[in-house]
PDB file of C-alpha atoms in Angstrom:
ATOM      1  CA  UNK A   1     176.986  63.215  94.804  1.00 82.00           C
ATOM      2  CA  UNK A   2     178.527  66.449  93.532  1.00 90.00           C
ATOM      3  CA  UNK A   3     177.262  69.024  91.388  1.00 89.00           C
ATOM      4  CA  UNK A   4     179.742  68.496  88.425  1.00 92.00           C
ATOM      5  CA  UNK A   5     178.284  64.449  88.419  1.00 92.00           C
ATOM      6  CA  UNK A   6     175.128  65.468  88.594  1.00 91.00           C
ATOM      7  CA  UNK A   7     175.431  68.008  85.538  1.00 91.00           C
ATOM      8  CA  UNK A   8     177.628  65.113  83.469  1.00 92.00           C
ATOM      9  CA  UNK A   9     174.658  62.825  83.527  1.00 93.00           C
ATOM     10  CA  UNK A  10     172.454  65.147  81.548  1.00 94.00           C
ATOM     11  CA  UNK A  11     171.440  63.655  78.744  1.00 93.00           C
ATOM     12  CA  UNK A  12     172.428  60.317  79.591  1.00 95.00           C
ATOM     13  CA  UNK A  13     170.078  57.419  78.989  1.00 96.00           C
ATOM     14  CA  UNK A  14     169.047  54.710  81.593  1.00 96.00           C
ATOM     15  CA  UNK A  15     168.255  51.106  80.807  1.00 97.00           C
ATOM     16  CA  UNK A  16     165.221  50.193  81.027  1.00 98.00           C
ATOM     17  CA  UNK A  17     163.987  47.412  83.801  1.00 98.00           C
ATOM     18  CA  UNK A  18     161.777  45.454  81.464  1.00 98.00           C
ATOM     19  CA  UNK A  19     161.219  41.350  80.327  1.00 97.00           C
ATOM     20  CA  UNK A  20     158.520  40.041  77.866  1.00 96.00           C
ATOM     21  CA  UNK A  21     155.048  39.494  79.437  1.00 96.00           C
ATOM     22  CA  UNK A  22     154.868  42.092  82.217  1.00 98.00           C
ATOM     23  CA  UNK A  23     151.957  42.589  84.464  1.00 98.00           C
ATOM     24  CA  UNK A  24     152.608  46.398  84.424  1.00 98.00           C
ATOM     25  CA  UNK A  25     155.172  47.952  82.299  1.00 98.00           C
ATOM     26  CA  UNK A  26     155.701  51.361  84.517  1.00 98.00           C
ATOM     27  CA  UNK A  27     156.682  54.146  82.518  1.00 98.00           C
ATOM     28  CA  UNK A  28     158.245  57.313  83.864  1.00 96.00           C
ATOM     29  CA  UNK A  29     158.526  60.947  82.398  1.00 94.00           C
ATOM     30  CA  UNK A  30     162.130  60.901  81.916  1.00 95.00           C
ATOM     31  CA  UNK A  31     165.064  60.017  84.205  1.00 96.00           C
ATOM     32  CA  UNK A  32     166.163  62.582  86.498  1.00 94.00           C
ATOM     33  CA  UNK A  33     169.567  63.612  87.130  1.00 95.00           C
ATOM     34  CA  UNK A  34     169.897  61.670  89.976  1.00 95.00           C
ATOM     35  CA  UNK A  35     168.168  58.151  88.253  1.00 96.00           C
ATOM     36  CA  UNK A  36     171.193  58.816  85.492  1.00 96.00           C
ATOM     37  CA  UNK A  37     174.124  59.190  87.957  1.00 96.00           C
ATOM     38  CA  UNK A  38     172.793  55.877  90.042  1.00 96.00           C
ATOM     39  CA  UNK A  39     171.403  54.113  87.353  1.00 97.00           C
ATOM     40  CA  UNK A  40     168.502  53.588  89.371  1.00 98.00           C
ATOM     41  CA  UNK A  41     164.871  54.613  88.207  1.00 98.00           C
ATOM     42  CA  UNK A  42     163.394  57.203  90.637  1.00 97.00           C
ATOM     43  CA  UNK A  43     166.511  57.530  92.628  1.00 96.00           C
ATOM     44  CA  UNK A  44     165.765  61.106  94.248  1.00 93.00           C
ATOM     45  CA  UNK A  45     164.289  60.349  97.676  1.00 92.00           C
ATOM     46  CA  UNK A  46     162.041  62.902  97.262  1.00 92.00           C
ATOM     47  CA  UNK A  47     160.505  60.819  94.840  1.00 95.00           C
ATOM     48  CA  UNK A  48     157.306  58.665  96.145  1.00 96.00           C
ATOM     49  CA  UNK A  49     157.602  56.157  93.413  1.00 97.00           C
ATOM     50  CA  UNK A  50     159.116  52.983  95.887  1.00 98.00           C
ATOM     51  CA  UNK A  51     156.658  53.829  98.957  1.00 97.00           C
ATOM     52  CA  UNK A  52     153.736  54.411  96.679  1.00 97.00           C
ATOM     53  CA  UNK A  53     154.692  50.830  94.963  1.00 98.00           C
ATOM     54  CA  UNK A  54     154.829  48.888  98.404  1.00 98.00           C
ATOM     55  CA  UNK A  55     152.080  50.925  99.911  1.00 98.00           C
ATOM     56  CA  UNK A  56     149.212  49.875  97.020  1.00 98.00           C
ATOM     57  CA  UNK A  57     150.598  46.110  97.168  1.00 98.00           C
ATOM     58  CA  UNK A  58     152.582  45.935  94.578  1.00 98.00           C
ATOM     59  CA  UNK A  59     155.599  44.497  96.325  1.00 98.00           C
ATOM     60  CA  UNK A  60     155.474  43.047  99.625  1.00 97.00           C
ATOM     61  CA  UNK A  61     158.232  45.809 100.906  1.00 98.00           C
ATOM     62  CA  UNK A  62     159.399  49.108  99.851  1.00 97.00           C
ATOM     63  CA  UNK A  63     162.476  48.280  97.786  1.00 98.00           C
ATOM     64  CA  UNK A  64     164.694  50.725  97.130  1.00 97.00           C
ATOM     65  CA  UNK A  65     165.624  52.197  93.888  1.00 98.00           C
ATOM     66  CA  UNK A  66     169.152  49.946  93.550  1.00 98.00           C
ATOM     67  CA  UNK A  67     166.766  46.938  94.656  1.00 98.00           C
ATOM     68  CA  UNK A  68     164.934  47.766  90.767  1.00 98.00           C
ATOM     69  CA  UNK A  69     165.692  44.495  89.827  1.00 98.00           C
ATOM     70  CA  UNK A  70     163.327  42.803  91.896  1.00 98.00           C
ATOM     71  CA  UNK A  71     160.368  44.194  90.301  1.00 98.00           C
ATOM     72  CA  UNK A  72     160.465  41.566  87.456  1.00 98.00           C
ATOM     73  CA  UNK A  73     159.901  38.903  89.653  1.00 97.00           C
ATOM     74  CA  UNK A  74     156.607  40.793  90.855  1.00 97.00           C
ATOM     75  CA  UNK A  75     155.679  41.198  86.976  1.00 98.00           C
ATOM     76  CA  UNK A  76     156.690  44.606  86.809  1.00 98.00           C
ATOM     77  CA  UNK A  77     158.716  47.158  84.897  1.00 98.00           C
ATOM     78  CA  UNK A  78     160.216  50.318  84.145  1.00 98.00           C
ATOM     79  CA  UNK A  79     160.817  52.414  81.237  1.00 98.00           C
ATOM     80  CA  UNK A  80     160.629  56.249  80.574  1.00 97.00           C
ATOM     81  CA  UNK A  81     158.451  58.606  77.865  1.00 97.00           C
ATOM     82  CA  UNK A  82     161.469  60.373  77.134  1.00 97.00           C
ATOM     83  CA  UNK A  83     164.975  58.491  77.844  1.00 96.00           C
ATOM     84  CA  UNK A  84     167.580  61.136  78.165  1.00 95.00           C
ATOM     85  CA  UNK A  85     167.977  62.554  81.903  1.00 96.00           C
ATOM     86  CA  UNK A  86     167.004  66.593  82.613  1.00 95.00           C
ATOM     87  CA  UNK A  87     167.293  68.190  85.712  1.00 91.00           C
ATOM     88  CA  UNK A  88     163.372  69.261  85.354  1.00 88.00           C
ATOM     89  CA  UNK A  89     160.815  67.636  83.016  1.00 87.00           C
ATOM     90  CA  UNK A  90     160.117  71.387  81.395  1.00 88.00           C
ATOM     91  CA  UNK A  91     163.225  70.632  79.626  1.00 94.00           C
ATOM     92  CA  UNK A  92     161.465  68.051  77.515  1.00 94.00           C
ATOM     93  CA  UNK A  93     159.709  69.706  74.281  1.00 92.00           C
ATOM     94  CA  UNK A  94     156.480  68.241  72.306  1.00 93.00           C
ATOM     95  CA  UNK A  95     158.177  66.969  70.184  1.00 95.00           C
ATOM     96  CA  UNK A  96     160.456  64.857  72.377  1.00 95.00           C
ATOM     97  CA  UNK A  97     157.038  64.000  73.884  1.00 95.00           C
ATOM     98  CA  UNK A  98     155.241  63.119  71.165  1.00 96.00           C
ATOM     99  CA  UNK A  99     158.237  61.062  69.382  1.00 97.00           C
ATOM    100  CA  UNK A 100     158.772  59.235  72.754  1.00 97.00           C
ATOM    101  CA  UNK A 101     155.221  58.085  72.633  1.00 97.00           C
ATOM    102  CA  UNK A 102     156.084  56.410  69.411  1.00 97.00           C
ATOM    103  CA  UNK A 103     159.039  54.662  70.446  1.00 97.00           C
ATOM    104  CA  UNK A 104     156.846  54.001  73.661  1.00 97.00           C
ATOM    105  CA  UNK A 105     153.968  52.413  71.423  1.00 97.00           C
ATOM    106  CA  UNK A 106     156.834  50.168  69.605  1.00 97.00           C
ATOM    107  CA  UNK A 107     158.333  49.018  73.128  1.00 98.00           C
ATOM    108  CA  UNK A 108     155.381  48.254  74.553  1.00 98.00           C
ATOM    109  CA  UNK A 109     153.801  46.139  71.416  1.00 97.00           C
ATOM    110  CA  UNK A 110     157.210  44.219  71.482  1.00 97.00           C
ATOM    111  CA  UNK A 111     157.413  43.862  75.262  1.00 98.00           C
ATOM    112  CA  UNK A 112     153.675  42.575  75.361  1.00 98.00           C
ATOM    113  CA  UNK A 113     152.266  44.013  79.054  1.00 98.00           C
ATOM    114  CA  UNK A 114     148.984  43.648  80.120  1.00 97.00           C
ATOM    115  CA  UNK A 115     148.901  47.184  81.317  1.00 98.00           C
ATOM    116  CA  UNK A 116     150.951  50.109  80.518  1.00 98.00           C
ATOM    117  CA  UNK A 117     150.936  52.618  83.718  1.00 98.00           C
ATOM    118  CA  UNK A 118     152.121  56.611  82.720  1.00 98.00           C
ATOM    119  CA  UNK A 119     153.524  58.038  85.999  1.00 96.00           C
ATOM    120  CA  UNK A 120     152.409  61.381  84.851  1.00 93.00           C
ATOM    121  CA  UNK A 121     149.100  62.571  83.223  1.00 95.00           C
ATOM    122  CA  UNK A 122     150.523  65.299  81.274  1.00 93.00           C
ATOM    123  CA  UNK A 123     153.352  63.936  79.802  1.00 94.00           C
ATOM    124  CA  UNK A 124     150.573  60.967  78.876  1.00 97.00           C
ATOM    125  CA  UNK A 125     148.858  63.549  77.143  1.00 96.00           C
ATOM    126  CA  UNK A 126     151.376  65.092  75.210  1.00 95.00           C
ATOM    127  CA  UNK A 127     152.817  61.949  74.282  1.00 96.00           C
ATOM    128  CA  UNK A 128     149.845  60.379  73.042  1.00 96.00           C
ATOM    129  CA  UNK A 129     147.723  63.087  71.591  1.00 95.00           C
ATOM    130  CA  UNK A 130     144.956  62.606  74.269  1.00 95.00           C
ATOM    131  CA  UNK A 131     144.498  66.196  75.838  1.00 93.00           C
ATOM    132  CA  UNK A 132     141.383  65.515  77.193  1.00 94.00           C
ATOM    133  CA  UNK A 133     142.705  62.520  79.538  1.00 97.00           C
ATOM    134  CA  UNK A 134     142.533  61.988  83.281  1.00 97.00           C
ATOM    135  CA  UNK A 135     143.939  59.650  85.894  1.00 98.00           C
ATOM    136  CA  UNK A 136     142.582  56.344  86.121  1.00 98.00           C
ATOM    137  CA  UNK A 137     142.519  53.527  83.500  1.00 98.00           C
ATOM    138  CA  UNK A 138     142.158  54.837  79.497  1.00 97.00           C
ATOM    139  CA  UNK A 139     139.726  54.227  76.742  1.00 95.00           C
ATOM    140  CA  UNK A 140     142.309  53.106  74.526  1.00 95.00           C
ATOM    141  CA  UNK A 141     145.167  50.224  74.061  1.00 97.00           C
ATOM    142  CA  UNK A 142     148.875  51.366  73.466  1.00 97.00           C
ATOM    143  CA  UNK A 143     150.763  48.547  71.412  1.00 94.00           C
ATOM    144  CA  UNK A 144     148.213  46.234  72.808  1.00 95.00           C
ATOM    145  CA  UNK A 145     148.098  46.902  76.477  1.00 97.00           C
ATOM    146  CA  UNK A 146     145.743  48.495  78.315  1.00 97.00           C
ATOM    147  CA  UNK A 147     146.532  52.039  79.728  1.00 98.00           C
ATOM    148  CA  UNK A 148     146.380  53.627  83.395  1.00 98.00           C
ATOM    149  CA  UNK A 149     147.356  56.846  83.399  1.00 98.00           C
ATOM    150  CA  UNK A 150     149.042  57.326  87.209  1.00 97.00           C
ATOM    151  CA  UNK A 151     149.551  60.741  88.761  1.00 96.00           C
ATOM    152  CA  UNK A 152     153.623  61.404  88.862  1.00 93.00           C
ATOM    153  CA  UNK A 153     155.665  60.266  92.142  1.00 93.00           C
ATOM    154  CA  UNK A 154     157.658  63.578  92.195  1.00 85.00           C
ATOM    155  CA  UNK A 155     157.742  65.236  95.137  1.00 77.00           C
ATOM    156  CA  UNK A 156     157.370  68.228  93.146  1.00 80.00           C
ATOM    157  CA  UNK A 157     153.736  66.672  92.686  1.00 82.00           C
ATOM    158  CA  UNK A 158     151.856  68.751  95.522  1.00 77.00           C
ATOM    159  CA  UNK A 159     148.699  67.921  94.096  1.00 87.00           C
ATOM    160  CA  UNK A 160     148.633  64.428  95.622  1.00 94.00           C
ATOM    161  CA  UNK A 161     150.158  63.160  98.814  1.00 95.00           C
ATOM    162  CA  UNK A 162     152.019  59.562  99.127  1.00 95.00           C
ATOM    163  CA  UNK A 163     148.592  58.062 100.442  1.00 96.00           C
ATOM    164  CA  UNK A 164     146.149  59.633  97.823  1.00 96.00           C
ATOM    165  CA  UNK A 165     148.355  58.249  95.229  1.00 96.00           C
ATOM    166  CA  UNK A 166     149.299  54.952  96.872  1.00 97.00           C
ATOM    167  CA  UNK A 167     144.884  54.582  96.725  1.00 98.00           C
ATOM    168  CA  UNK A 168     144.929  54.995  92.692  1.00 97.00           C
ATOM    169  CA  UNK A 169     148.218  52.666  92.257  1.00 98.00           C
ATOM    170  CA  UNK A 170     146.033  50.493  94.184  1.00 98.00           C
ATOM    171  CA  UNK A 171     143.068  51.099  91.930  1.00 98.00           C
ATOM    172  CA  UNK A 172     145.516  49.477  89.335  1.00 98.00           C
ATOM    173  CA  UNK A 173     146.507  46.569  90.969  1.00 98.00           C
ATOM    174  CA  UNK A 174     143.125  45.618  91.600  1.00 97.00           C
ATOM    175  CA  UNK A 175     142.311  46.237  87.956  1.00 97.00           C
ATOM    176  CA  UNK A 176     145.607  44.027  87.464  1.00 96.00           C
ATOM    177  CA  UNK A 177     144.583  41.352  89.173  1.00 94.00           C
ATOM    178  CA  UNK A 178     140.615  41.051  88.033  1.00 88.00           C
ATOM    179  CA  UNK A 179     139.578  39.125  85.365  1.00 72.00           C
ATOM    180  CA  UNK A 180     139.875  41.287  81.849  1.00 67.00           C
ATOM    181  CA  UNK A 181     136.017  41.375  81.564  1.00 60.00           C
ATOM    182  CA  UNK A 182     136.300  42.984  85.439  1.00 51.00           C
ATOM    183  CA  UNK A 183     138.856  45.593  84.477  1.00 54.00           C
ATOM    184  CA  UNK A 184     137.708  49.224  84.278  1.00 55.00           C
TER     185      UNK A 184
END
């Protein structure tokens, strides 16, 4: 992949990998550059997204990103806070923030999840007016799903390494899979 294709995907939007009735609808920050030349979500392989997934038993194998598909058939999606592709996330503003949290609201009360998961505490945050908010499951509902706010995959992300945050992906799918009266 050369420079020039990378630069002509700024900007460019990725579909989404979503059906009615997830388990968890997955939502990114914002496609990188990378995610909008493939077309695959999380496509840098830097990013921890696919081993995290398989690691806290969400698929029975790391897939990889042009295998995105597949997660339906586990009950799982993928959409973005922001759609259009950056080269860094601190190209996003607020305000792209906060209106993608609308639009995110609306998708989400059409596409009916049981959980919403925010890769990404910050842009969570921002998006959704909730400064004060942490990882780990929410005190709220977003378009009537429950909310887990995840830390983000990028390997930009020192803070965590692939097997902290494979533990609190993990904390989800248990929360996924327990009754609702269970759930944190």
């Amino acid at each position: 992949m050369t420079p020039e294709e990378l630069q002509a995907a700024r900007d460019r939007v990725v579909p989404d990998v979503v059906a009615g009735g997830l388990r968890v609808l997955f939502c990114g920050i914002n496609p990188s550059l990378m995610t909008a030349v493939t077309g695959h979500h999380f496509a840098h392989p830097g990013n921890r997204f696919w081993p995290v997934l398989h690691l806290s038993g969400f698929t029975p194998r790391r897939l990889k990103p042009s295998e995105q598909g597949e997660l339906l058939a586990h009950g799982l999606g993928i959409t973005n806070v922001v759609a259009r592709a950056t080269a860094r996330a601190d190209e996003l503003g607020a305000d792209e923030f906060r209106e993608g949290g609308r639009i995110l609201a609306e998708k989400t009360e059409r596409l009916a999840p049981l959980w919403l998961a925010v890769v990404g505490v910050t842009a969570y945050r921002t998006a959704f007016g909730e400064r004060g908010a942490r990882i780990g499951p929410q005190d709220r509902t977003i378009g009537g799903a429950r909310v887990w706010a995840l830390p983000n995959p990028s390997g930009l992300n020192a803070h965590w390494t692939t097997h902290t945050m494979a533990d609190e992906y993990a904390r989800l799918r248990e929360a996924v899979e327990s009754p609702p009266s269970a759930c944190p």
